[in-house]
Every structure is written in C-alpha cells, then in structure tokens.
mmCIF file of C-alpha atoms and ligand atoms in Angstrom:
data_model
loop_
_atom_site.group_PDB
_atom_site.id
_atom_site.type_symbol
_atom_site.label_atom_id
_atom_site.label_comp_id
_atom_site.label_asym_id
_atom_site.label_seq_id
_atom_site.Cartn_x
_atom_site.Cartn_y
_atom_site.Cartn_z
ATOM 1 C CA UNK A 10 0.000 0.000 0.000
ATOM 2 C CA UNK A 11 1.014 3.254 -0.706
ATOM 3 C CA UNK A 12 2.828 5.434 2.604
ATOM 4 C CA UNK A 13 0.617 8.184 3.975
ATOM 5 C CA UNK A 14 1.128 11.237 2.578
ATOM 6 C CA UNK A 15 3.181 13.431 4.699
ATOM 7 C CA UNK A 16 1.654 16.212 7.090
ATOM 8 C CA UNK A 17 1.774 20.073 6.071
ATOM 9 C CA UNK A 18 4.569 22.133 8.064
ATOM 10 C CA UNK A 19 3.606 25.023 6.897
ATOM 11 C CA UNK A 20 4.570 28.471 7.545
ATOM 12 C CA UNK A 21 2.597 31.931 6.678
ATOM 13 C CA UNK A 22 4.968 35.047 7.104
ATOM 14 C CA UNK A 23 5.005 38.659 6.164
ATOM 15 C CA UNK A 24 5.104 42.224 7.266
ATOM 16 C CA UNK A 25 2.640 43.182 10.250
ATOM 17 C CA UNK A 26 -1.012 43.620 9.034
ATOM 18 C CA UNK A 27 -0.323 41.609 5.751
ATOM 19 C CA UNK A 28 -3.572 39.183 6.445
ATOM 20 C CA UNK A 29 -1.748 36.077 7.560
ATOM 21 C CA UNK A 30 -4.266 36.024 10.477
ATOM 22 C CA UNK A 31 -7.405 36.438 7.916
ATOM 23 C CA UNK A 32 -5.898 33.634 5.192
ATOM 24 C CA UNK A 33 -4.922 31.278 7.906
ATOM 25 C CA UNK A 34 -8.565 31.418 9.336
ATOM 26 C CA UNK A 35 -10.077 30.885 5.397
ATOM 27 C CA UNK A 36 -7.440 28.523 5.299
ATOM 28 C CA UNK A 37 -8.322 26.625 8.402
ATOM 29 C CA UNK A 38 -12.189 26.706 7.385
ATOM 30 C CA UNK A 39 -11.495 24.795 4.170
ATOM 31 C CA UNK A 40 -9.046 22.410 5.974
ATOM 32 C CA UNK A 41 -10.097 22.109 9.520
ATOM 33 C CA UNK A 42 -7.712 19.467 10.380
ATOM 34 C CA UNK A 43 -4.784 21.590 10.092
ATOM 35 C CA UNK A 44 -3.502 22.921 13.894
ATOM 36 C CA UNK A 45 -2.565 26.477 13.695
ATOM 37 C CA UNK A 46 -0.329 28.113 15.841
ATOM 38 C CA UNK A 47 -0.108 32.180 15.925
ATOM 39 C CA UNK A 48 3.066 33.662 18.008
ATOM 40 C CA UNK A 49 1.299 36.799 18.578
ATOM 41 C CA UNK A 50 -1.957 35.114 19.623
ATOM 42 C CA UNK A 51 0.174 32.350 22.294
ATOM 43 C CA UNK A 52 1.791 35.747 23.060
ATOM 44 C CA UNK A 53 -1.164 37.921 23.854
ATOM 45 C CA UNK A 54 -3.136 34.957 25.763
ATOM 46 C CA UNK A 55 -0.231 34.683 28.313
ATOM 47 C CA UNK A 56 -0.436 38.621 28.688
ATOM 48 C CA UNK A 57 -4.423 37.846 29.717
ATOM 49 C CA UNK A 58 -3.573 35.513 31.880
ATOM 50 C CA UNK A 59 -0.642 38.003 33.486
ATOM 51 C CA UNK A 60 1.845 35.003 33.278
ATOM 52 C CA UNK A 61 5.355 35.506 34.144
ATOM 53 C CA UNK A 62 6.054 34.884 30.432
ATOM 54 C CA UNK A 63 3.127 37.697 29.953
ATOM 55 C CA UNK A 64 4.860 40.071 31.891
ATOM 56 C CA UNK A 65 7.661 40.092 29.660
ATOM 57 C CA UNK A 66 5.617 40.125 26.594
ATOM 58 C CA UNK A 67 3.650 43.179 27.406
ATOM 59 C CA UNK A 68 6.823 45.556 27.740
ATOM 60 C CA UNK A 69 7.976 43.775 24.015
ATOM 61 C CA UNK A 70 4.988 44.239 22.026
ATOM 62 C CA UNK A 71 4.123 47.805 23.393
ATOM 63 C CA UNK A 72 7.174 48.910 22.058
ATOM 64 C CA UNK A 73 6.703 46.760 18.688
ATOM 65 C CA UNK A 74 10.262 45.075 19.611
ATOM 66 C CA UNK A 75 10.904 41.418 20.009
ATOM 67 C CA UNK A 76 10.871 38.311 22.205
ATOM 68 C CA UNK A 77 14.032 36.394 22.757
ATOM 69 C CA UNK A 78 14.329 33.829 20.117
ATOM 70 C CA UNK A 79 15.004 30.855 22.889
ATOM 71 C CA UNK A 80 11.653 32.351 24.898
ATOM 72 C CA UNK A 81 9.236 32.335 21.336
ATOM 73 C CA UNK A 82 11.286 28.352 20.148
ATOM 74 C CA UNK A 83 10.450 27.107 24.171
ATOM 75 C CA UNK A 84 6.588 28.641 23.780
ATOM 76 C CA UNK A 85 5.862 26.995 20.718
ATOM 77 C CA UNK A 86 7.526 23.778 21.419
ATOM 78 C CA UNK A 87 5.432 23.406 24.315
ATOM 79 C CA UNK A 88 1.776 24.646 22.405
ATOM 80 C CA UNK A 89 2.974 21.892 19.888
ATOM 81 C CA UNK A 90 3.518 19.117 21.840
ATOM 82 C CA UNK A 91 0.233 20.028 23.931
ATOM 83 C CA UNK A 92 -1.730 19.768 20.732
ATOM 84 C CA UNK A 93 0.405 16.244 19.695
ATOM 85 C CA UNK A 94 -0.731 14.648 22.630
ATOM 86 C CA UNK A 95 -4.085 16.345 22.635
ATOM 87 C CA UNK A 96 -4.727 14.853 18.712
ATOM 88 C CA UNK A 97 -3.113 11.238 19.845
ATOM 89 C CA UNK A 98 -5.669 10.723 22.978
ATOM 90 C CA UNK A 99 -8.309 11.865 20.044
ATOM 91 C CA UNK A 100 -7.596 9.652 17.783
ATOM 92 C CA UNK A 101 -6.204 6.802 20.021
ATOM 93 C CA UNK A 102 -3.304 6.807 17.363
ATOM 94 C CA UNK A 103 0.357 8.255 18.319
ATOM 95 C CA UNK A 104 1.377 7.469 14.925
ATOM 96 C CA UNK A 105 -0.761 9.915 13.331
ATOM 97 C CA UNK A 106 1.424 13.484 12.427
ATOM 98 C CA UNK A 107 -0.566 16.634 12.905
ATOM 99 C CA UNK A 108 -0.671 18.829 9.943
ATOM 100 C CA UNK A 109 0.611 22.341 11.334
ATOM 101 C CA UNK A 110 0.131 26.159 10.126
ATOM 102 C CA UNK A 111 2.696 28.699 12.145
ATOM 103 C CA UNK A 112 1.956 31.841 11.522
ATOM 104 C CA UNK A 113 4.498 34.589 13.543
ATOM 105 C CA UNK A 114 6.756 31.980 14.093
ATOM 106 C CA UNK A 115 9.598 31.733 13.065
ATOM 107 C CA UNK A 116 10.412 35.602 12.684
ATOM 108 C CA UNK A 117 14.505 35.500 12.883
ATOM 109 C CA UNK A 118 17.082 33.960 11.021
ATOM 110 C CA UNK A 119 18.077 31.954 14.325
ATOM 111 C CA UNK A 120 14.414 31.216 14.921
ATOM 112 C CA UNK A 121 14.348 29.310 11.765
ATOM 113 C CA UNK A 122 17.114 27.132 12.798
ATOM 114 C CA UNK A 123 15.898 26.447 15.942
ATOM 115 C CA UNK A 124 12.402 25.335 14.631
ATOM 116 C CA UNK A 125 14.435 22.995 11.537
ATOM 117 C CA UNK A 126 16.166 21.665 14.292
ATOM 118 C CA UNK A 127 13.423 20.938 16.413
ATOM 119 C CA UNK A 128 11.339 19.442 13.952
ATOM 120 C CA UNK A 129 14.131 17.440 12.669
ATOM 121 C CA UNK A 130 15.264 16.153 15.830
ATOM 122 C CA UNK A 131 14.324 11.832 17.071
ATOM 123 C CA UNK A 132 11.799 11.380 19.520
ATOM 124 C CA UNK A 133 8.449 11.060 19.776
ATOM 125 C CA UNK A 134 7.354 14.779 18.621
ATOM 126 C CA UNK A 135 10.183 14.039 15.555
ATOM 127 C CA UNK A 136 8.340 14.940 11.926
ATOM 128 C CA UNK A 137 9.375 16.392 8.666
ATOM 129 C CA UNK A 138 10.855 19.756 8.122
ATOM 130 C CA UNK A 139 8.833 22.259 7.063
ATOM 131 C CA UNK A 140 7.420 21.328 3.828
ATOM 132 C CA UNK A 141 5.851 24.913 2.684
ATOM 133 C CA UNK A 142 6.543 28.546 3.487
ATOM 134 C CA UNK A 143 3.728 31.264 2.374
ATOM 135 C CA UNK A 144 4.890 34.818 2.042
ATOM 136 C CA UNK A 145 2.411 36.966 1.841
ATOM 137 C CA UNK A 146 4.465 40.270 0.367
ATOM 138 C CA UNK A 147 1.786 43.212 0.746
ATOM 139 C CA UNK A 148 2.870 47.301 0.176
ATOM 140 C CA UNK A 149 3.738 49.087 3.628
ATOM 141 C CA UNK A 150 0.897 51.716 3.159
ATOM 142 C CA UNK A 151 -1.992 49.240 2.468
ATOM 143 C CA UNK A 152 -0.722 47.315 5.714
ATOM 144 C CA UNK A 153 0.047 50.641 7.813
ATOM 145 C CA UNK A 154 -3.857 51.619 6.582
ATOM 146 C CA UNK A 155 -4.949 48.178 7.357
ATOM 147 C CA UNK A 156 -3.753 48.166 10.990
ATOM 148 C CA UNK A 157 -5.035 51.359 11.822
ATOM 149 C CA UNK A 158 -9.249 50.297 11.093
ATOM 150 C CA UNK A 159 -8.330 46.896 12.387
ATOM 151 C CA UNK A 160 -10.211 45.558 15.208
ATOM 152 C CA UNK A 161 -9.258 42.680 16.921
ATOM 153 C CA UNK A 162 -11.383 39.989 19.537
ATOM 154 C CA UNK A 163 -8.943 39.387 21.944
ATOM 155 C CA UNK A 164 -9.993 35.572 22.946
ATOM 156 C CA UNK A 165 -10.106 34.175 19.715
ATOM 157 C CA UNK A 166 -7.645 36.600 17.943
ATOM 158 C CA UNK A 167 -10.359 37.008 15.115
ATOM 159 C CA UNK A 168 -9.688 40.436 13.209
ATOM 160 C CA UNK A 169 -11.906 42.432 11.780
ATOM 161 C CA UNK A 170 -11.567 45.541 9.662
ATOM 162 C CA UNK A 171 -14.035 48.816 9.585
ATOM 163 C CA UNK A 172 -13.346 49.588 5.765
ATOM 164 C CA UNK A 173 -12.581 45.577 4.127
ATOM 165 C CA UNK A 174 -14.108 42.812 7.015
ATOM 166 C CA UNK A 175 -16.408 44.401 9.122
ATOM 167 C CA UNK A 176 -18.375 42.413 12.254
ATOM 168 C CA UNK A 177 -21.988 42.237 11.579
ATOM 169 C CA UNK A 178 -22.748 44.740 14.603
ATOM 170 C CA UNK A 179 -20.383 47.242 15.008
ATOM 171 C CA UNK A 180 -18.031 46.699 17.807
ATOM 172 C CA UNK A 181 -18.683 43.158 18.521
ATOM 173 C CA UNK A 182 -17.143 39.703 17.370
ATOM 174 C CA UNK A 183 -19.388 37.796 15.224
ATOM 175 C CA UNK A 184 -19.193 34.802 16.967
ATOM 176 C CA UNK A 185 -19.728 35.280 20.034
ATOM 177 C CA UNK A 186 -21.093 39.191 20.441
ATOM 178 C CA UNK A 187 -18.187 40.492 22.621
ATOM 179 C CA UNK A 188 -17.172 43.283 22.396
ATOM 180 C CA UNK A 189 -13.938 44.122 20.001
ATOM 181 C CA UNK A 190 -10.555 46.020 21.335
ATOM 182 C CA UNK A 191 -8.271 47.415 19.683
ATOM 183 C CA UNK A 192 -4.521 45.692 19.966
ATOM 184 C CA UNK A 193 -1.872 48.049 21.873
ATOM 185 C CA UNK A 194 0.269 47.716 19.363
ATOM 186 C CA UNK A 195 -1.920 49.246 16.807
ATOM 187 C CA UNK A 196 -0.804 52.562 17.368
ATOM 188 C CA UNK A 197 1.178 54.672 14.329
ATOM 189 C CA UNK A 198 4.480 55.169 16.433
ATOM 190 C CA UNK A 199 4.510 51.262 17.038
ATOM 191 C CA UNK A 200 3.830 50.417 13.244
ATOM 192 C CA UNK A 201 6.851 52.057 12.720
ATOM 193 C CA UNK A 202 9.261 50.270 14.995
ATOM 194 C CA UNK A 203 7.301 46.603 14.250
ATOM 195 C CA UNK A 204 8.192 47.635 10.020
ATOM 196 C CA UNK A 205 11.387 47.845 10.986
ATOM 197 C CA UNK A 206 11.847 44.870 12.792
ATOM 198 C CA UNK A 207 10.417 43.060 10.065
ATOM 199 C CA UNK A 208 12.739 44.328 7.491
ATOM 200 C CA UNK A 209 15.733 43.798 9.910
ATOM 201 C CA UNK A 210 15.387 40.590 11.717
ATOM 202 C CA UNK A 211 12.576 38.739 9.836
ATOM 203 C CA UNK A 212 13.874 39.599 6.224
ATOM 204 C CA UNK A 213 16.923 37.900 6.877
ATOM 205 C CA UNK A 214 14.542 34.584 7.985
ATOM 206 C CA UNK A 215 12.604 34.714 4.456
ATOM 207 C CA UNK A 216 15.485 34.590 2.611
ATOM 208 C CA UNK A 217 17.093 31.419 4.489
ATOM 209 C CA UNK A 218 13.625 30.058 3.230
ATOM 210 C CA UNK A 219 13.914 31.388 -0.687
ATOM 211 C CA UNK A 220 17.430 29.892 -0.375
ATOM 212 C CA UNK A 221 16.794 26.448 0.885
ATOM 213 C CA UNK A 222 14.084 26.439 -1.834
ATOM 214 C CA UNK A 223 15.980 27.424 -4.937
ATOM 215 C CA UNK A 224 18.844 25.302 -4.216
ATOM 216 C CA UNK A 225 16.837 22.399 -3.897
ATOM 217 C CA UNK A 226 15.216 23.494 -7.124
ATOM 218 C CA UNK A 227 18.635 23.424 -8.872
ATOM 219 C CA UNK A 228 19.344 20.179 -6.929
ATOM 220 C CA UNK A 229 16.609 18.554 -8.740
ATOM 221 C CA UNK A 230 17.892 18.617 -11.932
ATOM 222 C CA UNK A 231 15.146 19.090 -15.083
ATOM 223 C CA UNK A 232 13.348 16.094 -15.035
ATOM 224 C CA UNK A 233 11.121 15.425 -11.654
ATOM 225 C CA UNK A 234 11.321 18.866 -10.135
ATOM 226 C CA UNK A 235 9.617 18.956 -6.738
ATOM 227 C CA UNK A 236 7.193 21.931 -6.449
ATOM 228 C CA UNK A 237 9.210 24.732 -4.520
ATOM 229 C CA UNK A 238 9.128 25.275 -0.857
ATOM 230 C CA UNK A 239 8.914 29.081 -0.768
ATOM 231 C CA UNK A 240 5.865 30.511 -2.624
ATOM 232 C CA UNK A 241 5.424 34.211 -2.695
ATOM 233 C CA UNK A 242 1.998 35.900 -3.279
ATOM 234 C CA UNK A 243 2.235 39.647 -4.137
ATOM 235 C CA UNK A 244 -1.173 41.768 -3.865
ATOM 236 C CA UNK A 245 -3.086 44.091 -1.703
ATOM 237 C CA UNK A 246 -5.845 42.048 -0.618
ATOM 238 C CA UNK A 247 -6.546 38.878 1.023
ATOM 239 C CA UNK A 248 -9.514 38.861 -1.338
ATOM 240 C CA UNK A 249 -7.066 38.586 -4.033
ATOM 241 C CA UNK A 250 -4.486 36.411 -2.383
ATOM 242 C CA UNK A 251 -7.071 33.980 -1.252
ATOM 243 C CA UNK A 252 -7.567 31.631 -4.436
ATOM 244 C CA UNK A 253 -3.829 31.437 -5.298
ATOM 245 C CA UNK A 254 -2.865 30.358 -1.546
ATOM 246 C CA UNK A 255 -5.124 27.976 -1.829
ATOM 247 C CA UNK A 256 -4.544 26.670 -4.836
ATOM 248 C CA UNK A 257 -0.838 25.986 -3.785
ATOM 249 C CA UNK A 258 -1.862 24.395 -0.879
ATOM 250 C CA UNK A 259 -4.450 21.956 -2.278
ATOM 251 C CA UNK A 260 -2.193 21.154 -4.989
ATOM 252 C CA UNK A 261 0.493 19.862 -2.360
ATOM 253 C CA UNK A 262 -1.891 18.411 0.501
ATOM 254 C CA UNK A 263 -5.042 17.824 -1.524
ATOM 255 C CA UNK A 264 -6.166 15.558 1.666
ATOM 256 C CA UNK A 265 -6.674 18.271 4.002
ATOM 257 C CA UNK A 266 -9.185 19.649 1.801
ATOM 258 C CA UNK A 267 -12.870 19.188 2.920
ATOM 259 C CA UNK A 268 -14.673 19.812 -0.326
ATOM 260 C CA UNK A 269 -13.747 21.254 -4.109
HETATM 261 P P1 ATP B 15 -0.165 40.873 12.404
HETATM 262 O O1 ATP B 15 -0.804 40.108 13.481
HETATM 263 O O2 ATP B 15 -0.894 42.073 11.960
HETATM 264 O O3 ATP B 15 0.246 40.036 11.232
HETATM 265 P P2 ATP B 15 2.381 41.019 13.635
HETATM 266 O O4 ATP B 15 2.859 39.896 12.813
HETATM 267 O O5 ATP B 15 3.294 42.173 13.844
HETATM 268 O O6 ATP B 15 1.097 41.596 12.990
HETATM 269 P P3 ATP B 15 1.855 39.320 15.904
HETATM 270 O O7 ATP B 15 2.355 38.158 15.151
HETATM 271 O O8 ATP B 15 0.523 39.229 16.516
HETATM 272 O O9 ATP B 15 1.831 40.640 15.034
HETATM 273 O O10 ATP B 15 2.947 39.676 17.020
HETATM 274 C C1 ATP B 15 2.791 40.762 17.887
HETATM 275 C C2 ATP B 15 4.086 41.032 18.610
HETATM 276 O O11 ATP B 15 4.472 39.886 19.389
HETATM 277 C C3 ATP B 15 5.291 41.310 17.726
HETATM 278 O O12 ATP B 15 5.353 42.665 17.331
HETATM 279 C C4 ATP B 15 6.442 40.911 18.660
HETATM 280 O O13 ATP B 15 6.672 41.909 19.614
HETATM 281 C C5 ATP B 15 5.884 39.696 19.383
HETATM 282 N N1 ATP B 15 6.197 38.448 18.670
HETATM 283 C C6 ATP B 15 5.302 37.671 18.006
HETATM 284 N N2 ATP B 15 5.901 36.600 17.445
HETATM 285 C C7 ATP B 15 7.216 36.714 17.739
HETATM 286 C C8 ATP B 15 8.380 35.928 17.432
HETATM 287 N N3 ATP B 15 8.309 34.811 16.688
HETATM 288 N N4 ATP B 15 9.571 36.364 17.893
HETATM 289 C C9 ATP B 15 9.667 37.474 18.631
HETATM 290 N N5 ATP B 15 8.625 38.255 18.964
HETATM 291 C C10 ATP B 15 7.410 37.888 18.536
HETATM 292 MG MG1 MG B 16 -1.367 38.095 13.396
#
C-alpha cells in the first residue's frame, strides 16, 4: 500500500497587518484538520492571563520590539507538543502526524534554525521539516492603513476591519457578540518600529527560506522537479491572495481539503 502522505509544516509570514491572520482562518475553514499556531496570539493569551512569560511580553509588544528567540522556540515547542498529545488521545493513534500552520513563528534567522532543528530532531514529537513557506508580500501603506481600522477579539484573535471585514454589529465579534478592542500595538508610532523589525530581523529569515528552496530546485535537476518550498503571493488584498494560496496548498496536501 502506498505510505501516507506526509503532514503540512507550513509556515505563513510577512510584514505586520499583511492578512496572515485572515488567510490562515479561510485557510483553516477549508481544511479544519490543520492545527494552527499564531506567536502573537500564544503571546497575547499569556499577557491575559498576566503570566510571568506575559509580563515580559507586554513591555515587548508595546514597544513593537521582540521576544528572545530561545523564549518564542520554548513557547511553541510546548503549544505543539500540547496539541500532539491532545490529537493522539483523540484519535487513540500516536502514529498519526498533525498537519501544522505557524503563523508569527519563526520571525529571525536563528528562529528558523531552531524550529528545523526541532522538527528534525528523534523522539516522539520528531516529523518532517517544514514542507511549505507562504509569504504573503503586501505594500507598507496598504498594511500601515490596514492596521489602523483593524479591530481585533482578543480571545479568539479574530480580526476584523471597519473599511474591508467588518463584524456584523459594530463593535462586537461575530461569533460570540463580545465586544472588540483594539490591539496596543496598533498605534502609528509602534507600526513604525514593528516595520522595521520586520525588514531587519525577519527579512533575513525569508530569505534562508527562498534559499533552501531554490537550491533544492537546482538540486533537482530538469526532469522530476519537486514543487518549490517558498511561494510568494504579491497583492493588496486577502480577497485577491485567497484563491492562489489555496490553490498551492491543495495542490500539495489535496487531503486536508474538505470539499472542491
Ligand atoms: P499581524 O498580526 O498584523 O500580522 P504582527 O505579525 O506584527 O502583525 P503578531 O504576530 O501578533 O503581530 O505579534 C505581535 C508582537 O508579538 C510582535 O510585534 C512581537 O513583539 C511579538 N512576537 C510575536 N511573534 C514573535 C516571534 N516569533 N519572535 C519574537 N517576537 C514575537
Ligand atoms: Mg497576526
């Protein structure tokens, strides 16, 4: 019999405000098995919960800066294992490897390497690399705009947007009629400093990723090519962005896929 197709690592990256939260959430409606991860969101539920961990995020993210790399690698570690064991007692199966969508994480060059490691390494949470990285390259104004009318509910991390996704009653999440916040780091001044550490320290992380890609493009020879690892989708709405991401990921994992 043929070997189970292997699980999606996936990754969705790009600049603040560039609608990986809204695309992973279309994304996880049309594949529901796949677990999804979101730095920011692990980040900001700690912060609720006024963990020590919390503590340190609040300072970070006020000021649009960053967490340590070790801190972010030893949060998400821990979320994914939780969910690993979580999906085996499900399923009764430990064989079974989660599909997986991280979106924040990785954000550094070093970040990267810690996660390949990770993922890479023999044990019992041991899977393959990660198998597909979506960039999501958006302009700076349309994201600094963006940001600005966006609206978040904080338990869920749903977004919502006053101009492109608004709730159904103003002020209030959809699905459960709380009311919406707005994130502290939202502000203009902290837009600023979070573009900057995205062209700095995550940059640098996309391009270990376009690398690994190519030269396993150019590895491959003519004949039998694999389908590349790094896909890049340029527009200026998720609207837009929506069929091709999925397209790429259906055509790789056509499994997770609940209908056509
Ligand atoms: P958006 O949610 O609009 O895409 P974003 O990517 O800037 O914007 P989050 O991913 O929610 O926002 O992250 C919010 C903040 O949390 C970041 O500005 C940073 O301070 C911190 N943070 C999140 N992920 C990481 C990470 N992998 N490494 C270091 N800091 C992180
Ligand atoms: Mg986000």
């Amino acid at each position: 019999s043929q070997p189970p197709p292997p699980p999606l690592r996936g990754l969705i990256i790009g600049s603040p405000g560039s609608g990986k939260g809204t695309l992973s959430s279309r994304l996880l409606a049309a594949a529901p098995s796949i677990h999804y991860l979101s730095g920011g969101d692990l980040l900001r539920a700690h912060i609720s919960q006024r963990t020590e961990l919390g503590k340190q995020a609040e300072q970070v993210i006020r000021d649009g800066g960053l967490m340590p790399d070790e801190t972010m690698m030893n949060m998400i570690r821990t979320e994914l294992e939780r969910q690993q064991s979580d999906e085996a007692a499900a399923s009764s199966s430990t064989s079974a490897k989660m599909s997986t969508l991280l979106d924040g994480f990785p954000r550094t060059r070093r970040q990267a390497e810690m996660l390949d490691e990770s993922l890479l390494r023999t044990g019992s949470d041991a899977g393959p690399p990660v198998n597909l990285v979506l960039h999501l390259d958006v302009p700076d104004d349309v994201v600094m705009s963006r940001i600005l009318d966006r609206w978040i509910h904080e338990p869920s991390g749903r977004t919502y947007n006053d101009r492109f996704n608004p709730p159904k009653v103003k002020g209030h999440d959809d699905v459960t009629g709380e009311a919406l916040v707005k994130r502290v780091d939202d502000s203009p001044e902290t837009i600023k400093a979070r573009l900057q550490s995205f062209r700095k320290s995550t940059q640098p992380m996309i391009d270990y990723y376009r690398r690994q890609s190519d030269e396993a493009q150019a590895r491959a020879g003519a004949e039998a090519k694999p389908r590349p690892l790094y896909v890049c989708f340029t527009g200026t709405s998720s609207d837009e962005i929506w069929p091709r991401l999925r397209e790429q990921v259906a055509m790789r994992f056509p499994g997770l896929f609940v209908e056509k």
